[in-house]
Structure formats: C-alpha cells, structure tokens
mmCIF file of C-alpha atoms in Angstrom:
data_model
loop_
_atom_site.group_PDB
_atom_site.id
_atom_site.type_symbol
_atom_site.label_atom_id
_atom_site.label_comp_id
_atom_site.label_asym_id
_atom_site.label_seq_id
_atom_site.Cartn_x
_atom_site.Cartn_y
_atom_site.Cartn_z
ATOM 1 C CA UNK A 115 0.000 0.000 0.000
ATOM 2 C CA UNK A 116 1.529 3.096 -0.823
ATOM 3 C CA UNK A 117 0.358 6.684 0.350
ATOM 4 C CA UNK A 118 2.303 9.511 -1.443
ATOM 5 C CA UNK A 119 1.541 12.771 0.157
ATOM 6 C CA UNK A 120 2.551 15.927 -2.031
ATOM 7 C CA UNK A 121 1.395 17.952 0.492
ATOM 8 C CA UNK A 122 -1.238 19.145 2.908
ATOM 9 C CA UNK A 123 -2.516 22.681 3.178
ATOM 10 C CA UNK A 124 -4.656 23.913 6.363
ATOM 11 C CA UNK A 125 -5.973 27.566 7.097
ATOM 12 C CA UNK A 126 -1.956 28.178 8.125
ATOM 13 C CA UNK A 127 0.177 25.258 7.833
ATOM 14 C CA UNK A 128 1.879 23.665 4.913
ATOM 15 C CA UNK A 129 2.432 19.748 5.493
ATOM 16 C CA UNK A 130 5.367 18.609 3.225
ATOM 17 C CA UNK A 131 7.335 15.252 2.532
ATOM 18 C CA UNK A 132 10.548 15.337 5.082
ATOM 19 C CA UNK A 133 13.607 15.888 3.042
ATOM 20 C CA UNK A 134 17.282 16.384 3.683
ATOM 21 C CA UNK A 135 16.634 20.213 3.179
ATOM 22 C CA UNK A 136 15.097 20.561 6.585
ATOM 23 C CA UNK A 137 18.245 18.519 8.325
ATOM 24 C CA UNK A 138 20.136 21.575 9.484
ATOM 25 C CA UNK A 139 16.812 23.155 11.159
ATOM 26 C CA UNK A 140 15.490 19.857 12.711
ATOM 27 C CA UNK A 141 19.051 19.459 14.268
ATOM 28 C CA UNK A 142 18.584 22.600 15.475
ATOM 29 C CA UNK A 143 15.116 22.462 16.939
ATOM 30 C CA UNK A 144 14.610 18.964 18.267
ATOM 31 C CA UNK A 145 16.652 19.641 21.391
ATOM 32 C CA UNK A 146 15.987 17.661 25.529
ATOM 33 C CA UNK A 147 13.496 19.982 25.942
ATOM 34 C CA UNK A 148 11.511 19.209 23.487
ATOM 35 C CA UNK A 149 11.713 15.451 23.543
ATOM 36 C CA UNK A 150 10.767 15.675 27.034
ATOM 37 C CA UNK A 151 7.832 13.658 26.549
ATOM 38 C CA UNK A 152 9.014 11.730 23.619
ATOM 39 C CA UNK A 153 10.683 8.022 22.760
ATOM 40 C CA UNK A 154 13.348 9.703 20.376
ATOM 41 C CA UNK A 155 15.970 11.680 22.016
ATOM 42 C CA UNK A 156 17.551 14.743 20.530
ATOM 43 C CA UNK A 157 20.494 13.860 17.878
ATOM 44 C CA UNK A 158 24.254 14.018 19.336
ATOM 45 C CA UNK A 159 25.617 15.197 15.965
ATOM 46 C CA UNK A 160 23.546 16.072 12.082
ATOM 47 C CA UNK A 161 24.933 12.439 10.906
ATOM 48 C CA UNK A 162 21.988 11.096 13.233
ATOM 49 C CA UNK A 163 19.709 14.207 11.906
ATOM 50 C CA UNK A 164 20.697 12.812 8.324
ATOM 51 C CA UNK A 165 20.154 8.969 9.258
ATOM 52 C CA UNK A 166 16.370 9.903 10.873
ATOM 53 C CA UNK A 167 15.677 11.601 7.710
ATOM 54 C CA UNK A 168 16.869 8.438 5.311
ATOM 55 C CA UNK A 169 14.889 5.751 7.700
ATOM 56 C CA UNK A 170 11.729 8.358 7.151
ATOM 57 C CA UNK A 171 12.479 8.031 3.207
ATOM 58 C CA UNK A 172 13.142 4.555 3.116
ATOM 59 C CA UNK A 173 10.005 3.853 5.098
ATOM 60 C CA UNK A 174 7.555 6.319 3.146
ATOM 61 C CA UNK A 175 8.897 4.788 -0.318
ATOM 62 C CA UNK A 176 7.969 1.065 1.453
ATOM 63 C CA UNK A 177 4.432 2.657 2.279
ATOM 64 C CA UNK A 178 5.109 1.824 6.097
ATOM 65 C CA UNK A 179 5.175 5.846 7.373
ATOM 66 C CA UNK A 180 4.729 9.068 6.515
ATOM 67 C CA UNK A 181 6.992 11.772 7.477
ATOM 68 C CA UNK A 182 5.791 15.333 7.246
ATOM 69 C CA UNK A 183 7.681 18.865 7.693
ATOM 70 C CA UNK A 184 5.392 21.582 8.987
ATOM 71 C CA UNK A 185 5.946 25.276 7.698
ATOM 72 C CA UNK A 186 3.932 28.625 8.287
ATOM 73 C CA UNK A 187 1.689 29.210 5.074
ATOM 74 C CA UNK A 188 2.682 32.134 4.628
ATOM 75 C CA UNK A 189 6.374 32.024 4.910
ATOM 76 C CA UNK A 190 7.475 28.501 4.805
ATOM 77 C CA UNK A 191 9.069 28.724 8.238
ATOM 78 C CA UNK A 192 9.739 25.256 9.595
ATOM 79 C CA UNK A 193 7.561 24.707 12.540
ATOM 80 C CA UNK A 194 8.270 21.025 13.556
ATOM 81 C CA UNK A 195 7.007 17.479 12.062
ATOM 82 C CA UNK A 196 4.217 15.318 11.838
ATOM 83 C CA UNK A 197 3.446 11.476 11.069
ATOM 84 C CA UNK A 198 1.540 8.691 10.472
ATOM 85 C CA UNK A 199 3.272 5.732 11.491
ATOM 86 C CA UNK A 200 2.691 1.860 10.626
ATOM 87 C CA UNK A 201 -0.323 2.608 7.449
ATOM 88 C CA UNK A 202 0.474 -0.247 6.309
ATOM 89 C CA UNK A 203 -1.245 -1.462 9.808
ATOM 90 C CA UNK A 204 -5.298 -1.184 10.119
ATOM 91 C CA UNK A 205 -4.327 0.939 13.709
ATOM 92 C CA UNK A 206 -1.699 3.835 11.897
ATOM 93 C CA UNK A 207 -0.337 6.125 15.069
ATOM 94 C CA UNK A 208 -0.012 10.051 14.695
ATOM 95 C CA UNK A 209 3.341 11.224 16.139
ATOM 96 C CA UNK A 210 4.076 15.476 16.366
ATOM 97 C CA UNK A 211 6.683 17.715 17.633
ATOM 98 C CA UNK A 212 7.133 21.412 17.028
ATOM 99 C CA UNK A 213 10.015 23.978 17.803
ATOM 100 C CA UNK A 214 9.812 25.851 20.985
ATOM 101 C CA UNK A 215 8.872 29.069 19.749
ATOM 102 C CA UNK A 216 5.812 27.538 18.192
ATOM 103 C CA UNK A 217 4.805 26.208 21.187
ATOM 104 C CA UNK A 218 1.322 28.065 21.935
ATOM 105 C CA UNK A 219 0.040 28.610 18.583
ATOM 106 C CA UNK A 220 -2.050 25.282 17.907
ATOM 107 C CA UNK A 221 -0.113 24.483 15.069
ATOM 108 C CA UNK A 222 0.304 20.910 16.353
ATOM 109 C CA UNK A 223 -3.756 20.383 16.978
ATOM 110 C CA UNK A 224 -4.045 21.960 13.369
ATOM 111 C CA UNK A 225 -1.440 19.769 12.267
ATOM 112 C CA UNK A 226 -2.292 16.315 13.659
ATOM 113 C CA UNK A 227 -6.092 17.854 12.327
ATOM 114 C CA UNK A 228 -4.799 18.036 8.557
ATOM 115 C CA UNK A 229 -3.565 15.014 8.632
ATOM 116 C CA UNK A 230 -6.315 12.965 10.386
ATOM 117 C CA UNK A 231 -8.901 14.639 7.734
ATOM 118 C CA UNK A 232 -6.478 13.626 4.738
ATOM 119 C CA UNK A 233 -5.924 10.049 6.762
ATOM 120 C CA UNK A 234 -9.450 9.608 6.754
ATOM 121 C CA UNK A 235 -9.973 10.910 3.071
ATOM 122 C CA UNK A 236 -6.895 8.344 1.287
ATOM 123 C CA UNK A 237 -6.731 5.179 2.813
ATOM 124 C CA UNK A 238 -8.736 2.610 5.055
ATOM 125 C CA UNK A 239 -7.917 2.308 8.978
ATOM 126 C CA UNK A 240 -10.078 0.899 11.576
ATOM 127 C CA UNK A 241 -8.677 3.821 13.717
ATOM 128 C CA UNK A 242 -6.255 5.891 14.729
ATOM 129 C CA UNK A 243 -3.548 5.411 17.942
ATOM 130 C CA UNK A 244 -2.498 9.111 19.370
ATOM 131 C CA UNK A 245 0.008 7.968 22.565
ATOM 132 C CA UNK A 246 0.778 10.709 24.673
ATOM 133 C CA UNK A 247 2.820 11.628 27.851
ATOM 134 C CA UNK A 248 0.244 12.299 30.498
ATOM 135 C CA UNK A 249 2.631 15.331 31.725
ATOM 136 C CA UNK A 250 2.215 16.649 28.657
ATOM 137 C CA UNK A 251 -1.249 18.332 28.602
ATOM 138 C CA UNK A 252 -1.240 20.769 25.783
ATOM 139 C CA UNK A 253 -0.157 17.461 23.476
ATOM 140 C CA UNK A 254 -3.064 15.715 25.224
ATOM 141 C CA UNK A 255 -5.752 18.490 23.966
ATOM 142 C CA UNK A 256 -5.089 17.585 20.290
ATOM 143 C CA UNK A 257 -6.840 13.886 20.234
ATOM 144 C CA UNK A 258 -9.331 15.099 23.022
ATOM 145 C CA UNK A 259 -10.069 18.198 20.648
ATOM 146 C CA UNK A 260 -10.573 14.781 17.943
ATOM 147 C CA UNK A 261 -13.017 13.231 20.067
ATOM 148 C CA UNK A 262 -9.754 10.174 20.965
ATOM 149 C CA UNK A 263 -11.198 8.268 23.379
ATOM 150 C CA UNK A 264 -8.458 6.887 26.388
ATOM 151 C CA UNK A 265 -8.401 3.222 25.575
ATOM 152 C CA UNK A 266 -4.697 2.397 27.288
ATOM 153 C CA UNK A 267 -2.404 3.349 29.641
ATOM 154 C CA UNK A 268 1.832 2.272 29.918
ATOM 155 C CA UNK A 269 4.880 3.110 31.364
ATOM 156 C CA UNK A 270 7.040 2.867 28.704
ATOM 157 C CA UNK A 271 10.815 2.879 28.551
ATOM 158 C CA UNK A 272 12.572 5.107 25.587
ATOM 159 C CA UNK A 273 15.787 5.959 24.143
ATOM 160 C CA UNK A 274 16.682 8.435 27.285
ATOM 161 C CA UNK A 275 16.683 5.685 29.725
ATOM 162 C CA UNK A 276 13.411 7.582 31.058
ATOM 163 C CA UNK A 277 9.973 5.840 31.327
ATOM 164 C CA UNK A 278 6.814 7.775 29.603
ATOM 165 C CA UNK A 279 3.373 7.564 30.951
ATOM 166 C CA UNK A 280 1.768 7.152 28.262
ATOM 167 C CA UNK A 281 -2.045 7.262 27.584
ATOM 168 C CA UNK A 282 -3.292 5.799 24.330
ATOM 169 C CA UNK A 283 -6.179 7.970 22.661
ATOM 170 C CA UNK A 284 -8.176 6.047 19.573
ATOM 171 C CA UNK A 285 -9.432 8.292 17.136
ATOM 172 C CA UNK A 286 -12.043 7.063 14.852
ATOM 173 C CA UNK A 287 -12.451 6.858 11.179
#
C-alpha cells in the first residue's frame, strides 16, 4: 500500500514530505526539551539528523510511514514534524513535535487535524492510535479536541533511559 503525500494545506500550515533540506533546522530544533515527553531523544551530531531523515524516506517509499515537515503558510518557516506511522497497519499512530517558539500557537492540533482529515480521506484504517505523555497536557488536547477516546495506559521505557506515561487515545475513522 503506498500513500504519497505531495502535500497538505490547512488555514496556516503547509504539510510537506521530510527531506534532507530541513536537516540543518530539525538538528537545530529537536533539542531535551523538546523530547521531554518523547521516545526519540535529541540527535548528538547532524549524521543522526541525516540517518532519521533516510529511515523516514526509506520507510515512506515502502508505504510503512509518513513523514511530514510543517511550515507557516505564509512564509514557509519550519515549525516542527508530523506522522503517520505503521499505514500499512489497520491501527496507523499520529506522532508530532514542534520547535519551541511555536509552542502556543495550535499548530500541532491543526497539524495532527490536517492530517487525520487527509488520513481519513486516502486510505482505510479501523482507527487511529495518538500515545501521549500524560505530563504533557497541551499534546493531550489535540486527540481530546478529535473526540480520541483513552483506551490504554503504559509506562514505557525510551531511548533516554526515562519511562513515559503514556495514555493511548483512539481516534475514529
């Protein structure tokens, strides 16, 4: 099954394939505090910026993910990344991160929003998986703001050596 997204336009954001282009900015951006709440953790050096980026490529070519840039509408500023992970599964799972000075804007709930709507619109699912930190509320708002019901909850050890509590929101078709 294979899902090629040119893009994905919302009232501000611009949702574009990940490319080597954006490596020197996600370096940049995906720093400890921002994977706070997250299984990656930041890259050491842009070689591991560069191999994240290739394993995204690899994986959206074998119709298993996609990998999504965000960037302002009306400037094409980066603003983080969004995915769909394991279509090729009949329970995908939405994964988002933006920069820290776009924290605050909603970009991720309009984000995670465009690509739920185009999700629903291009392939079949019986639903959607949204895992979230529980510490991290504003993340949290985006499936609730979806209608994601809570159907599981895990401690779950990442790359860090720290443990998530995670909850598991379904989102429906």
């Amino acid at each position: 099954m294979r899902h090629m997204v040119k893009s994905i336009e919302t009232d501000r954001l611009l949702l574009v394939p990940i490319s080597r282009k954006y490596a020197d900015v996600i370096f940049k951006e995906f720093t400890p505090e921002i994977t706070t709440y997250m299984a990656p953790k930041p890259p050491e050096k842009i070689e591991d910026t560069y191999e994240f980026i290739d394993s995204a490529l690899d994986k959206m070519a074998k119709g298993n993910n996609i990998q999504l840039v965000i960037l302002s509408k009306t400037n094409k500023e980066f603003l983080g990344c969004v995915g769909l992970h394991h279509i090729d599964t009949k329970t995908p799972e939405l994964g988002i991160w933006t920069k820290k000075s776009a924290h605050g804007h909603k970009y991720g709930r309009e984000a995670i929003t465009g690509l739920v709507d185009w999700a629903r619109k291009n392939f079949d699912f019986d639903y959607l998986l949204y895992p979230v930190d529980k510490r991290n509320i504003p993340s949290r708002r985006i499936p609730e703001s979806l209608g994601g019901i809570p159907i599981r909850e895990l401690k779950k050890p990442v790359e860090s050596g720290k443990i998530l509590d995670e909850i598991e929101f379904k989102i429906n078709k």
